[in-house]
Amino acid sequence: QVQVAESGGGLVQAGGSLRLSCTVSSGTLYDMGWFRQFPQEREFLAAISSDATRTHYRNGVRGRFTISRSNARNMVYLHLNSLKPEDTAMYHCGTFDFGYHNDEGAFRDWGQGTQVIVSS
């Protein structure tokens, strides 16, 4: 099982930016992704392949959110720009299966999450 730990969330005003970080504890490189959790719904955000050559975004965040990684540091990042109050949620990173038929269900191991709160 891969252990991941998210950080970088916080309170930000609408229009602001945050960089979320995910520490991956594994000797193996995995495809990784980010999702956010609302009270009743999980929403896929972005994914990146193990070698960073492939990325995949939810249509509604493409252009505002950017996923990146540093394999040398075992880190995966999600840059959040032009934040809106509706982006308020718990953000999680986890291992991601690009071949799964459903993005929301494509996560396997994920962390406790980091809370993002966007004030209007």
GROMACS .gro file of N, CA, C and O in nm:
model
  480
    1GLN      N    1   0.084  -0.118   0.000
    1GLN     CA    2   0.000   0.000   0.000
    1GLN      C    3   0.088   0.124   0.000
    1GLN      O    4   0.185   0.132   0.073
    2VAL      N    5   0.050   0.220  -0.083
    2VAL     CA    6   0.125   0.344  -0.092
    2VAL      C    7   0.072   0.442   0.011
    2VAL      O    8  -0.048   0.459   0.025
    3GLN      N    9   0.161   0.507   0.082
    3GLN     CA   10   0.119   0.609   0.177
    3GLN      C   11   0.139   0.747   0.115
    3GLN      O   12   0.246   0.775   0.059
    4VAL      N   13   0.037   0.829   0.126
    4VAL     CA   14   0.046   0.966   0.075
    4VAL      C   15   0.000   1.061   0.184
    4VAL      O   16  -0.081   1.026   0.269
    5ALA      N   17   0.054   1.182   0.180
    5ALA     CA   18   0.017   1.284   0.278
    5ALA      C   19   0.007   1.417   0.206
    5ALA      O   20   0.102   1.459   0.141
    6GLU      N   21  -0.110   1.480   0.220
    6GLU     CA   22  -0.133   1.608   0.154
    6GLU      C   23  -0.109   1.724   0.249
    6GLU      O   24  -0.127   1.709   0.372
    7SER      N   25  -0.071   1.837   0.193
    7SER     CA   26  -0.052   1.958   0.271
    7SER      C   27  -0.069   2.079   0.181
    7SER      O   28  -0.078   2.064   0.058
    8GLY      N   29  -0.073   2.196   0.242
    8GLY     CA   30  -0.077   2.318   0.164
    8GLY      C   31  -0.211   2.387   0.157
    8GLY      O   32  -0.222   2.496   0.102
    9GLY      N   33  -0.314   2.325   0.211
    9GLY     CA   34  -0.445   2.389   0.210
    9GLY      C   35  -0.451   2.505   0.307
    9GLY      O   36  -0.355   2.532   0.379
   10GLY      N   37  -0.563   2.573   0.308
   10GLY     CA   38  -0.581   2.685   0.398
   10GLY      C   39  -0.695   2.772   0.356
   10GLY      O   40  -0.776   2.735   0.270
   11LEU      N   41  -0.703   2.888   0.418
   11LEU     CA   42  -0.807   2.986   0.389
   11LEU      C   43  -0.751   3.090   0.291
   11LEU      O   44  -0.645   3.148   0.317
   12VAL      N   45  -0.822   3.113   0.184
   12VAL     CA   46  -0.776   3.208   0.083
   12VAL      C   47  -0.896   3.286   0.031
   12VAL      O   48  -1.008   3.234   0.029
   13GLN      N   49  -0.874   3.407  -0.011
   13GLN     CA   50  -0.982   3.487  -0.068
   13GLN      C   51  -1.008   3.447  -0.213
   13GLN      O   52  -0.917   3.398  -0.282
   14ALA      N   53  -1.127   3.469  -0.256
   14ALA     CA   54  -1.163   3.442  -0.396
   14ALA      C   55  -1.066   3.515  -0.488
   14ALA      O   56  -1.031   3.631  -0.463
   15GLY      N   57  -1.023   3.446  -0.591
   15GLY     CA   58  -0.925   3.501  -0.683
   15GLY      C   59  -0.782   3.467  -0.648
   15GLY      O   60  -0.691   3.490  -0.729
   16GLY      N   61  -0.762   3.415  -0.528
   16GLY     CA   62  -0.629   3.381  -0.483
   16GLY      C   63  -0.580   3.248  -0.535
   16GLY      O   64  -0.646   3.180  -0.614
   17SER      N   65  -0.461   3.210  -0.488
   17SER     CA   66  -0.396   3.088  -0.534
   17SER      C   67  -0.342   3.009  -0.415
   17SER      O   68  -0.313   3.065  -0.308
   18LEU      N   69  -0.328   2.880  -0.437
   18LEU     CA   70  -0.265   2.791  -0.340
   18LEU      C   71  -0.186   2.686  -0.416
   18LEU      O   72  -0.219   2.654  -0.531
   19ARG      N   73  -0.083   2.632  -0.352
   19ARG     CA   74  -0.015   2.516  -0.406
   19ARG      C   75  -0.028   2.402  -0.306
   19ARG      O   76   0.021   2.411  -0.194
   20LEU      N   77  -0.096   2.298  -0.347
   20LEU     CA   78  -0.111   2.180  -0.264
   20LEU      C   79   0.003   2.084  -0.294
   20LEU      O   80   0.044   2.069  -0.409
   21SER      N   81   0.051   2.018  -0.189
   21SER     CA   82   0.161   1.924  -0.204
   21SER      C   83   0.118   1.786  -0.156
   21SER      O   84   0.038   1.773  -0.063
   22CYS      N   85   0.177   1.685  -0.218
   22CYS     CA   86   0.147   1.547  -0.181
   22CYS      C   87   0.279   1.472  -0.173
   22CYS      O   88   0.353   1.465  -0.272
   23THR      N   89   0.307   1.421  -0.055
   23THR     CA   90   0.427   1.341  -0.035
   23THR      C   91   0.391   1.195  -0.055
   23THR      O   92   0.297   1.145   0.008
   24VAL      N   93   0.465   1.128  -0.141
   24VAL     CA   94   0.437   0.988  -0.173
   24VAL      C   95   0.546   0.900  -0.114
   24VAL      O   96   0.664   0.917  -0.147
   25SER      N   97   0.508   0.811  -0.026
   25SER     CA   98   0.604   0.722   0.039
   25SER      C   99   0.602   0.588  -0.031
   25SER      O  100   0.525   0.498   0.003
   26SER      N  101   0.688   0.577  -0.132
   26SER     CA  102   0.696   0.452  -0.207
   26SER      C  103   0.825   0.453  -0.287
   26SER      O  104   0.868   0.557  -0.336
   27GLY      N  105   0.884   0.336  -0.303
   27GLY     CA  106   1.002   0.324  -0.387
   27GLY      C  107   0.967   0.306  -0.532
   27GLY      O  108   1.056   0.307  -0.619
   28THR      N  109   0.839   0.295  -0.560
   28THR     CA  110   0.790   0.277  -0.697
   28THR      C  111   0.718   0.403  -0.742
   28THR      O  112   0.647   0.466  -0.663
   29LEU      N  113   0.739   0.440  -0.866
   29LEU     CA  114   0.668   0.556  -0.920
   29LEU      C  115   0.531   0.514  -0.970
   29LEU      O  116   0.518   0.417  -1.044
   30TYR      N  117   0.430   0.588  -0.928
   30TYR     CA  118   0.293   0.559  -0.968
   30TYR      C  119   0.233   0.677  -1.044
   30TYR      O  120   0.273   0.792  -1.024
   31ASP      N  121   0.135   0.645  -1.127
   31ASP     CA  122   0.049   0.750  -1.179
   31ASP      C  123  -0.028   0.806  -1.060
   31ASP      O  124  -0.075   0.730  -0.974
   32MET      N  125  -0.040   0.937  -1.054
   32MET     CA  126  -0.101   1.002  -0.938
   32MET      C  127  -0.209   1.099  -0.981
   32MET      O  128  -0.209   1.149  -1.094
   33GLY      N  129  -0.298   1.129  -0.889
   33GLY     CA  130  -0.404   1.223  -0.921
   33GLY      C  131  -0.453   1.295  -0.797
   33GLY      O  132  -0.416   1.261  -0.684
   34TRP      N  133  -0.536   1.394  -0.821
   34TRP     CA  134  -0.600   1.471  -0.714
   34TRP      C  135  -0.752   1.466  -0.734
   34TRP      O  136  -0.802   1.471  -0.847
   35PHE      N  137  -0.821   1.457  -0.623
   35PHE     CA  138  -0.965   1.473  -0.625
   35PHE      C  139  -1.005   1.556  -0.504
   35PHE      O  140  -0.927   1.575  -0.412
   36ARG      N  141  -1.126   1.608  -0.506
   36ARG     CA  142  -1.176   1.680  -0.389
   36ARG      C  143  -1.308   1.616  -0.345
   36ARG      O  144  -1.381   1.560  -0.425
   37GLN      N  145  -1.329   1.627  -0.218
   37GLN     CA  146  -1.445   1.561  -0.158
   37GLN      C  147  -1.539   1.665  -0.102
   37GLN      O  148  -1.500   1.745  -0.015
   38PHE      N  149  -1.660   1.664  -0.153
   38PHE     CA  150  -1.770   1.743  -0.097
   38PHE      C  151  -1.851   1.651  -0.007
   38PHE      O  152  -1.833   1.529  -0.011
   39PRO      N  153  -1.943   1.704   0.072
   39PRO     CA  154  -2.018   1.617   0.163
   39PRO      C  155  -2.084   1.498   0.094
   39PRO      O  156  -2.088   1.388   0.150
   40GLN      N  157  -2.132   1.515  -0.026
   40GLN     CA  158  -2.205   1.408  -0.093
   40GLN      C  159  -2.139   1.360  -0.222
   40GLN      O  160  -2.197   1.277  -0.292
   41GLU      N  161  -2.022   1.412  -0.253
   41GLU     CA  162  -1.970   1.384  -0.387
   41GLU      C  163  -1.819   1.391  -0.390
   41GLU      O  164  -1.759   1.477  -0.326
   42ARG      N  165  -1.758   1.299  -0.464
   42ARG     CA  166  -1.616   1.305  -0.495
   42ARG      C  167  -1.602   1.360  -0.636
   42ARG      O  168  -1.674   1.319  -0.727
   43GLU      N  169  -1.507   1.451  -0.655
   43GLU     CA  170  -1.488   1.511  -0.786
   43GLU      C  171  -1.342   1.499  -0.829
   43GLU      O  172  -1.253   1.555  -0.764
   44PHE      N  173  -1.319   1.428  -0.938
   44PHE     CA  174  -1.185   1.417  -0.994
   44PHE      C  175  -1.138   1.554  -1.040
   44PHE      O  176  -1.217   1.633  -1.095
   45LEU      N  177  -1.010   1.583  -1.022
   45LEU     CA  178  -0.954   1.711  -1.065
   45LEU      C  179  -0.847   1.694  -1.172
   45LEU      O  180  -0.854   1.757  -1.278
   46ALA      N  181  -0.745   1.616  -1.143
   46ALA     CA  182  -0.632   1.607  -1.236
   46ALA      C  183  -0.552   1.482  -1.207
   46ALA      O  184  -0.554   1.430  -1.095
   47ALA      N  185  -0.480   1.434  -1.308
   47ALA     CA  186  -0.393   1.320  -1.292
   47ALA      C  187  -0.267   1.340  -1.375
   47ALA      O  188  -0.268   1.413  -1.475
   48ILE      N  189  -0.161   1.271  -1.334
   48ILE     CA  190  -0.033   1.282  -1.404
   48ILE      C  191   0.033   1.144  -1.405
   48ILE      O  192   0.029   1.072  -1.304
   49SER      N  193   0.092   1.109  -1.517
   49SER     CA  194   0.158   0.979  -1.527
   49SER      C  195   0.286   0.977  -1.446
   49SER      O  196   0.339   1.081  -1.406
   50SER      N  197   0.337   0.857  -1.424
   50SER     CA  198   0.456   0.840  -1.340
   50SER      C  199   0.578   0.914  -1.396
   50SER      O  200   0.661   0.962  -1.319
   51ASP      N  201   0.585   0.926  -1.529
   51ASP     CA  202   0.698   0.996  -1.590
   51ASP      C  203   0.664   1.139  -1.628
   51ASP      O  204   0.743   1.206  -1.695
   52ALA      N  205   0.547   1.184  -1.588
   52ALA     CA  206   0.501   1.322  -1.609
   52ALA      C  207   0.480   1.358  -1.756
   52ALA      O  208   0.468   1.476  -1.789
   53THR      N  209   0.474   1.260  -1.843
   53THR     CA  210   0.454   1.291  -1.986
   53THR      C  211   0.306   1.304  -2.021
   53THR      O  212   0.272   1.356  -2.128
   54ARG      N  213   0.219   1.258  -1.933
   54ARG     CA  214   0.075   1.261  -1.962
   54ARG      C  215   0.002   1.326  -1.846
   54ARG      O  216   0.028   1.293  -1.731
   55THR      N  217  -0.089   1.417  -1.879
   55THR     CA  218  -0.176   1.476  -1.778
   55THR      C  219  -0.320   1.469  -1.826
   55THR      O  220  -0.347   1.459  -1.946
   56HIS      N  221  -0.409   1.474  -1.731
   56HIS     CA  222  -0.552   1.462  -1.760
   56HIS      C  223  -0.625   1.550  -1.659
   56HIS      O  224  -0.594   1.546  -1.539
   57TYR      N  225  -0.718   1.634  -1.708
   57TYR     CA  226  -0.786   1.728  -1.621
   57TYR      C  227  -0.938   1.715  -1.635
   57TYR      O  228  -0.990   1.684  -1.742
   58ARG      N  229  -1.005   1.748  -1.528
   58ARG     CA  230  -1.149   1.768  -1.534
   58ARG      C  231  -1.172   1.894  -1.616
   58ARG      O  232  -1.101   1.994  -1.601
   59ASN      N  233  -1.272   1.892  -1.702
   59ASN     CA  234  -1.298   2.006  -1.789
   59ASN      C  235  -1.319   2.135  -1.712
   59ASN      O  236  -1.273   2.241  -1.752
   60GLY      N  237  -1.384   2.129  -1.600
   60GLY     CA  238  -1.417   2.251  -1.528
   60GLY      C  239  -1.300   2.318  -1.458
   60GLY      O  240  -1.312   2.434  -1.416
   61VAL      N  241  -1.187   2.250  -1.447
   61VAL     CA  242  -1.072   2.311  -1.380
   61VAL      C  243  -0.953   2.330  -1.472
   61VAL      O  244  -0.854   2.390  -1.434
   62ARG      N  245  -0.965   2.277  -1.593
   62ARG     CA  246  -0.855   2.293  -1.690
   62ARG      C  247  -0.829   2.441  -1.711
   62ARG      O  248  -0.919   2.519  -1.736
   63GLY      N  249  -0.705   2.479  -1.701
   63GLY     CA  250  -0.668   2.619  -1.716
   63GLY      C  251  -0.659   2.695  -1.584
   63GLY      O  252  -0.591   2.796  -1.575
   64ARG      N  253  -0.727   2.646  -1.481
   64ARG     CA  254  -0.717   2.709  -1.348
   64ARG      C  255  -0.627   2.627  -1.256
   64ARG      O  256  -0.555   2.681  -1.173
   65PHE      N  257  -0.633   2.495  -1.269
   65PHE     CA  258  -0.553   2.406  -1.184
   65PHE      C  259  -0.446   2.340  -1.270
   65PHE      O  260  -0.472   2.304  -1.385
   66THR      N  261  -0.329   2.321  -1.213
   66THR     CA  262  -0.219   2.256  -1.284
   66THR      C  263  -0.155   2.151  -1.195
   66THR      O  264  -0.117   2.181  -1.081
   67ILE      N  265  -0.142   2.032  -1.248
   67ILE     CA  266  -0.077   1.923  -1.175
   67ILE      C  267   0.066   1.910  -1.222
   67ILE      O  268   0.096   1.928  -1.341
   68SER      N  269   0.155   1.882  -1.129
   68SER     CA  270   0.296   1.861  -1.162
   68SER      C  271   0.354   1.764  -1.061
   68SER      O  272   0.290   1.730  -0.962
   69ARG      N  273   0.475   1.721  -1.084
   69ARG     CA  274   0.540   1.629  -0.990
   69ARG      C  275   0.690   1.645  -0.995
   69ARG      O  276   0.746   1.689  -1.096
   70SER      N  277   0.754   1.605  -0.887
   70SER     CA  278   0.898   1.595  -0.878
   70SER      C  279   0.930   1.454  -0.829
   70SER      O  280   0.916   1.426  -0.710
   71ASN      N  281   0.971   1.368  -0.917
   71ASN     CA  282   1.001   1.230  -0.876
   71ASN      C  283   1.126   1.226  -0.789
   71ASN      O  284   1.139   1.140  -0.702
   72ALA      N  285   1.215   1.320  -0.808
   72ALA     CA  286   1.335   1.325  -0.724
   72ALA      C  287   1.299   1.351  -0.579
   72ALA      O  288   1.369   1.306  -0.487
   73ARG      N  289   1.190   1.424  -0.557
   73ARG     CA  290   1.146   1.457  -0.422
   73ARG      C  291   1.027   1.373  -0.377
   73ARG      O  292   0.975   1.393  -0.267
   74ASN      N  293   0.981   1.281  -0.462
   74ASN     CA  294   0.862   1.201  -0.430
   74ASN      C  295   0.742   1.290  -0.398
   74ASN      O  296   0.667   1.264  -0.304
   75MET      N  297   0.724   1.394  -0.478
   75MET     CA  298   0.619   1.491  -0.453
   75MET      C  299   0.531   1.507  -0.575
   75MET      O  300   0.577   1.500  -0.689
   76VAL      N  301   0.404   1.532  -0.549
   76VAL     CA  302   0.307   1.567  -0.652
   76VAL      C  303   0.241   1.697  -0.607
   76VAL      O  304   0.209   1.712  -0.488
   77TYR      N  305   0.219   1.787  -0.701
   77TYR     CA  306   0.164   1.917  -0.666
   77TYR      C  307   0.035   1.945  -0.743
   77TYR      O  308   0.014   1.895  -0.853
   78LEU      N  309  -0.047   2.029  -0.683
   78LEU     CA  310  -0.164   2.081  -0.754
   78LEU      C  311  -0.168   2.231  -0.729
   78LEU      O  312  -0.184   2.275  -0.615
   79HIS      N  313  -0.148   2.307  -0.837
   79HIS     CA  314  -0.151   2.451  -0.828
   79HIS      C  315  -0.293   2.498  -0.857
   79HIS      O  316  -0.349   2.467  -0.962
   80LEU      N  317  -0.348   2.572  -0.762
   80LEU     CA  318  -0.485   2.620  -0.773
   80LEU      C  319  -0.480   2.771  -0.795
   80LEU      O  320  -0.427   2.843  -0.710
   81ASN      N  321  -0.537   2.816  -0.904
   81ASN     CA  322  -0.539   2.959  -0.935
   81ASN      C  323  -0.684   3.006  -0.953
   81ASN      O  324  -0.774   2.927  -0.978
   82SER      N  325  -0.703   3.137  -0.940
   82SER     CA  326  -0.835   3.198  -0.960
   82SER      C  327  -0.941   3.123  -0.880
   82SER      O  328  -1.047   3.086  -0.931
   83LEU      N  329  -0.912   3.102  -0.754
   83LEU     CA  330  -1.001   3.023  -0.670
   83LEU      C  331  -1.136   3.090  -0.649
   83LEU      O  332  -1.145   3.214  -0.641
   84LYS      N  333  -1.238   3.005  -0.639
   84LYS     CA  334  -1.375   3.049  -0.620
   84LYS      C  335  -1.431   2.987  -0.492
   84LYS      O  336  -1.383   2.880  -0.450
   85PRO      N  337  -1.531   3.049  -0.432
   85PRO     CA  338  -1.590   2.989  -0.311
   85PRO      C  339  -1.635   2.845  -0.333
   85PRO      O  340  -1.625   2.762  -0.241
   86GLU      N  341  -1.680   2.811  -0.451
   86GLU     CA  342  -1.725   2.674  -0.477
   86GLU      C  343  -1.611   2.574  -0.487
   86GLU      O  344  -1.635   2.453  -0.498
   87ASP      N  345  -1.487   2.622  -0.481
   87ASP     CA  346  -1.372   2.532  -0.474
   87ASP      C  347  -1.346   2.484  -0.332
   87ASP      O  348  -1.258   2.401  -0.309
   88THR      N  349  -1.420   2.536  -0.236
   88THR     CA  350  -1.404   2.494  -0.098
   88THR      C  351  -1.436   2.347  -0.083
   88THR      O  352  -1.544   2.301  -0.118
   89ALA      N  353  -1.339   2.271  -0.032
   89ALA     CA  354  -1.354   2.125  -0.020
   89ALA      C  355  -1.230   2.069   0.048
   89ALA      O  356  -1.132   2.139   0.070
   90MET      N  357  -1.236   1.939   0.077
   90MET     CA  358  -1.117   1.864   0.121
   90MET      C  359  -1.050   1.808  -0.005
   90MET      O  360  -1.116   1.741  -0.084
   91TYR      N  361  -0.921   1.835  -0.020
   91TYR     CA  362  -0.847   1.793  -0.139
   91TYR      C  363  -0.758   1.674  -0.104
   91TYR      O  364  -0.683   1.678  -0.005
   92HIS      N  365  -0.765   1.571  -0.186
   92HIS     CA  366  -0.690   1.448  -0.164
   92HIS      C  367  -0.604   1.416  -0.286
   92HIS      O  368  -0.646   1.442  -0.399
   93CYS      N  369  -0.490   1.357  -0.261
   93CYS     CA  370  -0.414   1.299  -0.372
   93CYS      C  371  -0.406   1.149  -0.350
   93CYS      O  372  -0.420   1.099  -0.238
   94GLY      N  373  -0.383   1.077  -0.459
   94GLY     CA  374  -0.376   0.932  -0.449
   94GLY      C  375  -0.323   0.871  -0.576
   94GLY      O  376  -0.307   0.938  -0.679
   95THR      N  377  -0.297   0.742  -0.572
   95THR     CA  378  -0.257   0.671  -0.692
   95THR      C  379  -0.375   0.663  -0.787
   95THR      O  380  -0.491   0.652  -0.742
   96PHE      N  381  -0.347   0.670  -0.915
   96PHE     CA  382  -0.454   0.686  -1.015
   96PHE      C  383  -0.437   0.584  -1.126
   96PHE      O  384  -0.325   0.557  -1.171
   97ASP      N  385  -0.547   0.529  -1.169
   97ASP     CA  386  -0.547   0.430  -1.277
   97ASP      C  387  -0.603   0.496  -1.403
   97ASP      O  388  -0.725   0.514  -1.416
   98PHE      N  389  -0.513   0.531  -1.497
   98PHE     CA  390  -0.558   0.596  -1.621
   98PHE      C  391  -0.650   0.506  -1.703
   98PHE      O  392  -0.728   0.554  -1.784
   99GLY      N  393  -0.640   0.376  -1.682
   99GLY     CA  394  -0.720   0.285  -1.760
   99GLY      C  395  -0.858   0.258  -1.705
   99GLY      O  396  -0.938   0.187  -1.768
  100TYR      N  397  -0.888   0.311  -1.589
  100TYR     CA  398  -1.019   0.285  -1.528
  100TYR      C  399  -1.125   0.364  -1.604
  100TYR      O  400  -1.101   0.473  -1.654
  101HIS      N  401  -1.247   0.309  -1.608
  101HIS     CA  402  -1.352   0.369  -1.691
  101HIS      C  403  -1.412   0.495  -1.633
  101HIS      O  404  -1.482   0.569  -1.701
  102ASN      N  405  -1.386   0.520  -1.505
  102ASN     CA  406  -1.448   0.633  -1.436
  102ASN      C  407  -1.344   0.707  -1.355
  102ASN      O  408  -1.276   0.647  -1.272
  103ASP      N  409  -1.327   0.837  -1.380
  103ASP     CA  410  -1.220   0.911  -1.313
  103ASP      C  411  -1.237   0.912  -1.161
  103ASP      O  412  -1.139   0.898  -1.088
  104GLU      N  413  -1.357   0.929  -1.114
  104GLU     CA  414  -1.379   0.938  -0.969
  104GLU      C  415  -1.345   0.806  -0.900
  104GLU      O  416  -1.303   0.804  -0.785
  105GLY      N  417  -1.361   0.697  -0.971
  105GLY     CA  418  -1.334   0.567  -0.913
  105GLY      C  419  -1.195   0.515  -0.940
  105GLY      O  420  -1.162   0.401  -0.901
  106ALA      N  421  -1.110   0.596  -1.003
  106ALA     CA  422  -0.979   0.549  -1.048
  106ALA      C  423  -0.870   0.562  -0.942
  106ALA      O  424  -0.755   0.530  -0.969
  107PHE      N  425  -0.906   0.610  -0.825
  107PHE     CA  426  -0.807   0.626  -0.718
  107PHE      C  427  -0.799   0.501  -0.634
  107PHE      O  428  -0.901   0.437  -0.606
  108ARG      N  429  -0.678   0.467  -0.588
  108ARG     CA  430  -0.660   0.348  -0.507
  108ARG      C  431  -0.617   0.386  -0.365
  108ARG      O  432  -0.693   0.370  -0.272
  109ASP      N  433  -0.498   0.436  -0.346
  109ASP     CA  434  -0.451   0.477  -0.213
  109ASP      C  435  -0.451   0.628  -0.207
  109ASP      O  436  -0.392   0.693  -0.292
  110TRP      N  437  -0.513   0.685  -0.104
  110TRP     CA  438  -0.513   0.830  -0.088
  110TRP      C  439  -0.495   0.868   0.056
  110TRP      O  440  -0.510   0.785   0.147
  111GLY      N  441  -0.464   0.995   0.080
  111GLY     CA  442  -0.434   1.041   0.214
  111GLY      C  443  -0.554   1.104   0.283
  111GLY      O  444  -0.666   1.099   0.234
  112GLN      N  445  -0.528   1.165   0.399
  112GLN     CA  446  -0.633   1.225   0.481
  112GLN      C  447  -0.688   1.353   0.420
  112GLN      O  448  -0.799   1.394   0.454
  113GLY      N  449  -0.610   1.414   0.333
  113GLY     CA  450  -0.656   1.533   0.265
  113GLY      C  451  -0.609   1.661   0.330
  113GLY      O  452  -0.559   1.662   0.443
  114THR      N  453  -0.624   1.770   0.257
  114THR     CA  454  -0.593   1.902   0.307
  114THR      C  455  -0.710   1.994   0.272
  114THR      O  456  -0.759   1.993   0.159
  115GLN      N  457  -0.755   2.071   0.370
  115GLN     CA  458  -0.876   2.151   0.354
  115GLN      C  459  -0.846   2.282   0.284
  115GLN      O  460  -0.753   2.354   0.322
  116VAL      N  461  -0.925   2.314   0.184
  116VAL     CA  462  -0.917   2.443   0.116
  116VAL      C  463  -1.049   2.516   0.141
  116VAL      O  464  -1.156   2.460   0.117
  117ILE      N  465  -1.038   2.638   0.190
  117ILE     CA  466  -1.155   2.721   0.213
  117ILE      C  467  -1.134   2.852   0.138
  117ILE      O  468  -1.034   2.920   0.158
  118VAL      N  469  -1.228   2.884   0.050
  118VAL     CA  470  -1.219   3.006  -0.029
  118VAL      C  471  -1.331   3.100   0.014
  118VAL      O  472  -1.449   3.067   0.003
  119SER      N  473  -1.292   3.215   0.063
  119SER     CA  474  -1.391   3.313   0.110
  119SER      C  475  -1.426   3.410  -0.002
  119SER      O  476  -1.342   3.443  -0.086
  120SER      N  477  -1.548   3.457   0.001
  120SER     CA  478  -1.594   3.549  -0.105
  120SER      C  479  -1.564   3.694  -0.070
  120SER      O  480  -1.524   3.724   0.041
   0.00000   0.00000   0.00000
